Each structure stands twice: as C-alpha cells, then as structure tokens.
JSON list of C-alpha atoms in Angstrom, two decimals:
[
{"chain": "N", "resi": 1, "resn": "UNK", "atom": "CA", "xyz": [-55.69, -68.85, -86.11]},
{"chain": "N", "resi": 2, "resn": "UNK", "atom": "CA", "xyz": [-56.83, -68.73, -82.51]},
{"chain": "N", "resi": 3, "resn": "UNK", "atom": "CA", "xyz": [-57.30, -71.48, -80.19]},
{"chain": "N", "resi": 4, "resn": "UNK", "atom": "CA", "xyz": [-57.71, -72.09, -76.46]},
{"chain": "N", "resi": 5, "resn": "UNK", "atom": "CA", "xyz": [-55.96, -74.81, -74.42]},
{"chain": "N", "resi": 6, "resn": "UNK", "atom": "CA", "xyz": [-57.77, -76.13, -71.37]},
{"chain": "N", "resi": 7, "resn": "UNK", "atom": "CA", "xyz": [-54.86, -76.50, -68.47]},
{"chain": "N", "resi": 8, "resn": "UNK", "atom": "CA", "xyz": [-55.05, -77.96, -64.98]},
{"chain": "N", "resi": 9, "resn": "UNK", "atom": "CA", "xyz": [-53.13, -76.92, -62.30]},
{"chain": "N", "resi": 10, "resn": "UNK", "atom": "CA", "xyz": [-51.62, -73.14, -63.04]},
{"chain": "N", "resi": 11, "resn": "UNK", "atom": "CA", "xyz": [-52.25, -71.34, -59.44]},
{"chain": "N", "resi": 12, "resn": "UNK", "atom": "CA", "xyz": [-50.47, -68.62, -59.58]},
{"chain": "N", "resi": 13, "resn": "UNK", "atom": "CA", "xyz": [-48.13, -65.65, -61.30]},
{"chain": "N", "resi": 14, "resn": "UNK", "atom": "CA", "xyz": [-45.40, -67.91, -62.06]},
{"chain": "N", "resi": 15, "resn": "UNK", "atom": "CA", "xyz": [-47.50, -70.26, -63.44]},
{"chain": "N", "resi": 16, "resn": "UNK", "atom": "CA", "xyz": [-49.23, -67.74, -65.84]},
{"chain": "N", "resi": 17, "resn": "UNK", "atom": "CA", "xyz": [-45.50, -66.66, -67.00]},
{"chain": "N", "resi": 18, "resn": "UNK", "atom": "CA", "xyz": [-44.32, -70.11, -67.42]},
{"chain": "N", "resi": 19, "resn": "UNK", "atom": "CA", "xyz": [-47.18, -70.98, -69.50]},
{"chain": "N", "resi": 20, "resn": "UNK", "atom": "CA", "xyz": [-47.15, -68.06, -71.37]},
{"chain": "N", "resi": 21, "resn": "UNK", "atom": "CA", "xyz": [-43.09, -68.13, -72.02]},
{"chain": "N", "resi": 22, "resn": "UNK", "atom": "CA", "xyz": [-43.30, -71.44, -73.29]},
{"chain": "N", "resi": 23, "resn": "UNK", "atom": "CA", "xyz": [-45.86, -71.01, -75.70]},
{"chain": "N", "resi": 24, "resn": "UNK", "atom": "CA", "xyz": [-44.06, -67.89, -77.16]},
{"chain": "N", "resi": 25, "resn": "UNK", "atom": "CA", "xyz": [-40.94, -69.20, -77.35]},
{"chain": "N", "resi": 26, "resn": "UNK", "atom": "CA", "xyz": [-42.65, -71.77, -80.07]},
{"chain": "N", "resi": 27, "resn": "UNK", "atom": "CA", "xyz": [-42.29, -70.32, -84.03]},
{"chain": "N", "resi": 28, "resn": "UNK", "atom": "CA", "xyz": [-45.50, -69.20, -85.17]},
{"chain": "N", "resi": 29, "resn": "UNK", "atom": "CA", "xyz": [-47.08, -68.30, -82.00]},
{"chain": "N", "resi": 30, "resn": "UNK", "atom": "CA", "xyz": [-47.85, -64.71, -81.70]},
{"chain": "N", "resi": 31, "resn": "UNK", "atom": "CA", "xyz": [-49.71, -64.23, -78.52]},
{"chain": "N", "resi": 32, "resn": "UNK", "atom": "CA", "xyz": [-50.68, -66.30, -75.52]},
{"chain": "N", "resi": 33, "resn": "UNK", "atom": "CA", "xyz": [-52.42, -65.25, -72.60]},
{"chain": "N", "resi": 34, "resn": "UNK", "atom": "CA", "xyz": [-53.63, -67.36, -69.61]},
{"chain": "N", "resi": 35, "resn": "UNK", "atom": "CA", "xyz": [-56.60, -66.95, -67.79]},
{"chain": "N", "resi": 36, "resn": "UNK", "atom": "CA", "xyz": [-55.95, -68.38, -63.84]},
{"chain": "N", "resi": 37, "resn": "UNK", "atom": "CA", "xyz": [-58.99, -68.16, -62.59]},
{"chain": "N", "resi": 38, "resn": "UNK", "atom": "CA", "xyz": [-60.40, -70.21, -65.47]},
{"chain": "N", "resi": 39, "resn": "UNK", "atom": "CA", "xyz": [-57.61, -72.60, -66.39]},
{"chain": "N", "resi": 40, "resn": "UNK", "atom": "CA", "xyz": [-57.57, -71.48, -69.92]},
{"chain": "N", "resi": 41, "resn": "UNK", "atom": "CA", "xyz": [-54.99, -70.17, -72.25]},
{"chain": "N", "resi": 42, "resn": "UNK", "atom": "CA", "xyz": [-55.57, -68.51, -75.43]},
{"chain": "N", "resi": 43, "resn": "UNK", "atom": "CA", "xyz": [-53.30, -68.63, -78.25]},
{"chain": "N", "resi": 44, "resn": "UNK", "atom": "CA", "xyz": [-53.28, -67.26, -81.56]},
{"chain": "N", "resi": 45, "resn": "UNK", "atom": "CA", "xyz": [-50.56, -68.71, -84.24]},
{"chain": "N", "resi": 46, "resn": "UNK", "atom": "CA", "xyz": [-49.80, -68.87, -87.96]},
{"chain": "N", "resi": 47, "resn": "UNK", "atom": "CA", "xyz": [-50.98, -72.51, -88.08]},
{"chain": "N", "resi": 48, "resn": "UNK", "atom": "CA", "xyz": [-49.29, -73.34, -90.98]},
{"chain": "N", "resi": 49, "resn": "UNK", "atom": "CA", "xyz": [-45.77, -72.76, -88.90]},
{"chain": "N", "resi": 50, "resn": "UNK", "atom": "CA", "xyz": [-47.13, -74.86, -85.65]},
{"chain": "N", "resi": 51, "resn": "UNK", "atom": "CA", "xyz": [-49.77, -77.19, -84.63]},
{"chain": "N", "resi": 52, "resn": "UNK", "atom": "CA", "xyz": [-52.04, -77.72, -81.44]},
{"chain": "N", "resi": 53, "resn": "UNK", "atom": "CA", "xyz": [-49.90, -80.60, -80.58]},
{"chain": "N", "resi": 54, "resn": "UNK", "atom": "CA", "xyz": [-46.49, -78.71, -80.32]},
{"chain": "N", "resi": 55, "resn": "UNK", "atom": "CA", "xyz": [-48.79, -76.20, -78.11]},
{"chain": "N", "resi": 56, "resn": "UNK", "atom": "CA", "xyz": [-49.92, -78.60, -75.60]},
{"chain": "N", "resi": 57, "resn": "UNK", "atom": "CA", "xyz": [-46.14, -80.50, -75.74]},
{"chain": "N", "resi": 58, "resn": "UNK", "atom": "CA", "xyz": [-44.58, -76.89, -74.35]},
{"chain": "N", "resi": 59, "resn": "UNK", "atom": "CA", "xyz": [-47.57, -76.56, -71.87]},
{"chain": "N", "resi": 60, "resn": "UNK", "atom": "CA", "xyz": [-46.74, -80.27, -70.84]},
{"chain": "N", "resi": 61, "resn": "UNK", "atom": "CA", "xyz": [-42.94, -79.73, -70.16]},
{"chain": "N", "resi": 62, "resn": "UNK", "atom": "CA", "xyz": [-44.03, -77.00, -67.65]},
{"chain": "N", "resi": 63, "resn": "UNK", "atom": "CA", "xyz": [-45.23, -79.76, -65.56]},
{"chain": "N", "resi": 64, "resn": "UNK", "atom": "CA", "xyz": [-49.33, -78.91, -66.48]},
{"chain": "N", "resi": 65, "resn": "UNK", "atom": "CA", "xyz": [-51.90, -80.80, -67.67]},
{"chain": "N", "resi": 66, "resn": "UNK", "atom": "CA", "xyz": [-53.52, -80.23, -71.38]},
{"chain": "N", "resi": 67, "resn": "UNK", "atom": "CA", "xyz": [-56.59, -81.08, -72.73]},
{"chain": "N", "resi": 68, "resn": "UNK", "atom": "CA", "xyz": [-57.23, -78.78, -76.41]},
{"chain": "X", "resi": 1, "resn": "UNK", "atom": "CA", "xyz": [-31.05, -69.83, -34.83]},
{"chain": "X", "resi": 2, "resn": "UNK", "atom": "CA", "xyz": [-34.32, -71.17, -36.30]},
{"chain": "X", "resi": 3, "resn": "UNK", "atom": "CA", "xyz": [-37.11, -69.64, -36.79]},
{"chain": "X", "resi": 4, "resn": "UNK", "atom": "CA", "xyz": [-40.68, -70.40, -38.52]},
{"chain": "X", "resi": 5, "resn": "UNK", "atom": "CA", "xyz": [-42.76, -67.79, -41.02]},
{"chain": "X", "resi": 6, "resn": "UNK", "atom": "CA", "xyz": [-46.61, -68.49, -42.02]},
{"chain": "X", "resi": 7, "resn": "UNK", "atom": "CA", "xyz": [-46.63, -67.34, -45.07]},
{"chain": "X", "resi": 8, "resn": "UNK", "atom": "CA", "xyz": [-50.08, -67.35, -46.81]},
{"chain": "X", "resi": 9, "resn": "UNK", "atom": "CA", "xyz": [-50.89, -67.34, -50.65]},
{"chain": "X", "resi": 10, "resn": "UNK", "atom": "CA", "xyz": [-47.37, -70.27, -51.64]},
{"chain": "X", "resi": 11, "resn": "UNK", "atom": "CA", "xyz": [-49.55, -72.51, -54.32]},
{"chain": "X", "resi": 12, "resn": "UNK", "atom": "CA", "xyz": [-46.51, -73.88, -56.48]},
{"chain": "X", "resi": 13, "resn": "UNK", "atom": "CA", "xyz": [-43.33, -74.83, -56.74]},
{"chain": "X", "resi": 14, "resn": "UNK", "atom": "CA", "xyz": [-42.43, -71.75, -58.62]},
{"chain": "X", "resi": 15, "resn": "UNK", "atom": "CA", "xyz": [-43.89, -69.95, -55.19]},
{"chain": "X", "resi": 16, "resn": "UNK", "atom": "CA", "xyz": [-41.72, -72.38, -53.27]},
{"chain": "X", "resi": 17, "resn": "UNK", "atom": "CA", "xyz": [-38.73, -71.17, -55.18]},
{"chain": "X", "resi": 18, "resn": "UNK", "atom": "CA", "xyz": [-39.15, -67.54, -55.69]},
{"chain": "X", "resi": 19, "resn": "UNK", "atom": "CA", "xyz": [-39.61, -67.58, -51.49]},
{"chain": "X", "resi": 20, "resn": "UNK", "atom": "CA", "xyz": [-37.10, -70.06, -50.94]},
{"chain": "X", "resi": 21, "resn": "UNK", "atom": "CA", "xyz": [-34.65, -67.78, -53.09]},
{"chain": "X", "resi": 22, "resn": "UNK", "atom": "CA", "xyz": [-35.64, -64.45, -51.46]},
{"chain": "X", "resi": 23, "resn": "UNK", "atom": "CA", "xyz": [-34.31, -65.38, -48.11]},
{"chain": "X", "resi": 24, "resn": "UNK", "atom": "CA", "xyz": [-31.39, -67.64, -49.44]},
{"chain": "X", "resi": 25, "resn": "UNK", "atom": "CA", "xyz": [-30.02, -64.03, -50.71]},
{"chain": "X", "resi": 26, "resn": "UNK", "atom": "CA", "xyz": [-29.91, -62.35, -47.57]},
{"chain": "X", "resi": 27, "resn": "UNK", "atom": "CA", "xyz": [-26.67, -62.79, -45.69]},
{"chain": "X", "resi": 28, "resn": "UNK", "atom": "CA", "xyz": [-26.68, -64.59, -42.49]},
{"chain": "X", "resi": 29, "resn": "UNK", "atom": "CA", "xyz": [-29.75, -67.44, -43.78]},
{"chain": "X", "resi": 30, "resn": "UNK", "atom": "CA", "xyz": [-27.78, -70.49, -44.04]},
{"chain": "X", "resi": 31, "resn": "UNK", "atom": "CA", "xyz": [-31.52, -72.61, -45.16]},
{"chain": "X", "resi": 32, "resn": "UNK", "atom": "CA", "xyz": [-34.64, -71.81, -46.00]},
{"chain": "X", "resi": 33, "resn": "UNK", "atom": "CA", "xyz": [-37.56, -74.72, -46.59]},
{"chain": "X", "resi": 34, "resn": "UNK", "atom": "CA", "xyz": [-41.05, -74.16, -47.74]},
{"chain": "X", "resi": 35, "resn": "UNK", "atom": "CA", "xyz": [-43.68, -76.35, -46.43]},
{"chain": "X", "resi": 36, "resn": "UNK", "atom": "CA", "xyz": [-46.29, -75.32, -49.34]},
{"chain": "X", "resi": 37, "resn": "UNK", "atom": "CA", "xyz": [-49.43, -77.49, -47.58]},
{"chain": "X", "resi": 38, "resn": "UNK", "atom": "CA", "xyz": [-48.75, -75.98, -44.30]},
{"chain": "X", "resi": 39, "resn": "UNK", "atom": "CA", "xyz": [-48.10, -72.49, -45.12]},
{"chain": "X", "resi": 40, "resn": "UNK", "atom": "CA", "xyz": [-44.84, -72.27, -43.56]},
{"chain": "X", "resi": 41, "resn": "UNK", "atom": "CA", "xyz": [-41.11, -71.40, -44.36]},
{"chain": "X", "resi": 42, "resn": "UNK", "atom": "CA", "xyz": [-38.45, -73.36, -41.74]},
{"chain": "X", "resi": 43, "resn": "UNK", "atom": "CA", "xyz": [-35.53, -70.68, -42.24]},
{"chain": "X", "resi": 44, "resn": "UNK", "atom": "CA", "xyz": [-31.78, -71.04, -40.05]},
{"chain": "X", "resi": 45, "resn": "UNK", "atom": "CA", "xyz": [-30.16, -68.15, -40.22]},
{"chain": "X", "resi": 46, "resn": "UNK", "atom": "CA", "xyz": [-27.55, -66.12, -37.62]},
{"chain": "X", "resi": 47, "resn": "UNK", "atom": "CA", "xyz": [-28.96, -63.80, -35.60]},
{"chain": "X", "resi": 48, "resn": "UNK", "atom": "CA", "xyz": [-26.14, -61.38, -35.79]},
{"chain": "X", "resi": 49, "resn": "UNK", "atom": "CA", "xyz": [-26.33, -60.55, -39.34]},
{"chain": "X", "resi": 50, "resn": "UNK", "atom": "CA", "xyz": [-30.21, -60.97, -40.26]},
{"chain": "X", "resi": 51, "resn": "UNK", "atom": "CA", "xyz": [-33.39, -59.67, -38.47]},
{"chain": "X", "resi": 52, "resn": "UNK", "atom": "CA", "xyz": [-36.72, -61.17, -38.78]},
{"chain": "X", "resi": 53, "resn": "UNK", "atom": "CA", "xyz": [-37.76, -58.21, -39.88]},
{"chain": "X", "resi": 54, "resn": "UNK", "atom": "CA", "xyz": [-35.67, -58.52, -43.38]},
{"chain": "X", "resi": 55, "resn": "UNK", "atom": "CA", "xyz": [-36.80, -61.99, -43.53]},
{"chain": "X", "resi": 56, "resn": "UNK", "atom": "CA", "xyz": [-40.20, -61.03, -43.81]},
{"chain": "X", "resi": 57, "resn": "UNK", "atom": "CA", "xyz": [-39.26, -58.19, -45.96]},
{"chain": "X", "resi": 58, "resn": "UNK", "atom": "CA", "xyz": [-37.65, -60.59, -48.36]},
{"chain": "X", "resi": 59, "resn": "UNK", "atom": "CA", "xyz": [-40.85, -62.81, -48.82]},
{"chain": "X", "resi": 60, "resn": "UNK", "atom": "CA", "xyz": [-43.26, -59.75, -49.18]},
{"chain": "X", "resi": 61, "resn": "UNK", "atom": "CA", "xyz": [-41.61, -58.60, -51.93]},
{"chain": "X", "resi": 62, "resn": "UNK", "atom": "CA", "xyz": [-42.24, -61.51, -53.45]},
{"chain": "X", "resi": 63, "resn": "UNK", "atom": "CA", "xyz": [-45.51, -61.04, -53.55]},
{"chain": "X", "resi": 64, "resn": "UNK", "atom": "CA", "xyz": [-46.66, -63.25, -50.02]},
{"chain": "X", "resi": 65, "resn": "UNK", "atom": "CA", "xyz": [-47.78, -61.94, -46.74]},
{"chain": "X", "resi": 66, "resn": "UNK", "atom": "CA", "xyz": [-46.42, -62.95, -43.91]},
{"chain": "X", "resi": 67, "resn": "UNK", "atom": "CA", "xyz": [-47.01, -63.42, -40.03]},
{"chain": "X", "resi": 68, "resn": "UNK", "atom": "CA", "xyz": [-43.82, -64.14, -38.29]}
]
C-alpha cells in the first residue's frame, strides 16, 4: 500500500534522513522517500503489519509536524 | 581567541549540530555556538593549534559555505 504524509518543517538533508530513518526503522515499511521542496513523504508498507498512525507517531518524535 | 563565521544555508537543529560538531573535533576549539537566525557560528578556539582556515574547512565539508 502506498501513502503520502504531509510534513511541516523538514528544511534540509538531515531532516530528509531523519524522516526517512524513522519511518524505515517501523516493521512493514518498505520504502520512504521525502520530498523537501514539497513537504511530502511517500511511503509504501504492508498495511496489514503497520498503520498510518504508527507512521505519523515516528514522523512526530522527529520533532515534525503530520497531517496524513 | 574568538572569532565569528557567517555561515549561510544552517536551517535546523540537525544543521546546528552537524556544524557545531565539525569544529568541536578540531583540536585547539574549546566552543563552538550556532546562531541559526543570524547565520553565524561564535567559535573560541587557540590560535596556536587551529587556523581559520581549518575552521572553515570543517563547516564546508559539512555541506555550508562560509565567509569568515
């Protein structure tokens, strides 16, 4: 399943890794990529191992903001 | 000995950090404090073991251009 995440406030390199990190440390994620310039992040996962909430929860404890 | 880089392109506090780290490293800086709104790194350091030079040095390869 793919979704994309709508997240304020990633600026820069380390914010793209941080994002991206989190999400993939998560069980059932298989890829994440963030888009800067946009403030999206797409992420596809096996939703039947994690939902959009746990998603937006790792975002969150990177210090960003999360709207799905 | 004190001494004040502009340092453009700093937009987070992983930024802050990685720059902040970079000149930490080098011997002879004793403090280094980014100013992310201003643009700015505050570094002390002793004059008779690190150059300006290598300070810059340090925060390029991070990825930031500076103007000492």
């Amino acid at each position: 399943m793919e979704k994309t995440l709508n997240v304020q406030g990633m600026s820069c390199g380390h914010c793209k890794m941080s994002v991206e990190g989190a999400l993939n440390e998560l069980e059932g994620v298989s890829a994440a990529e963030v888009n800067l310039e946009a403030g999206k992040v797409g992420v596809t996962f096996d939703e039947s191992k994690v939902n959009v909430d746990a998603m937006k929860e790792a975002v969150e404890d990177q210090g960003y903001d999360v709207s799905a």
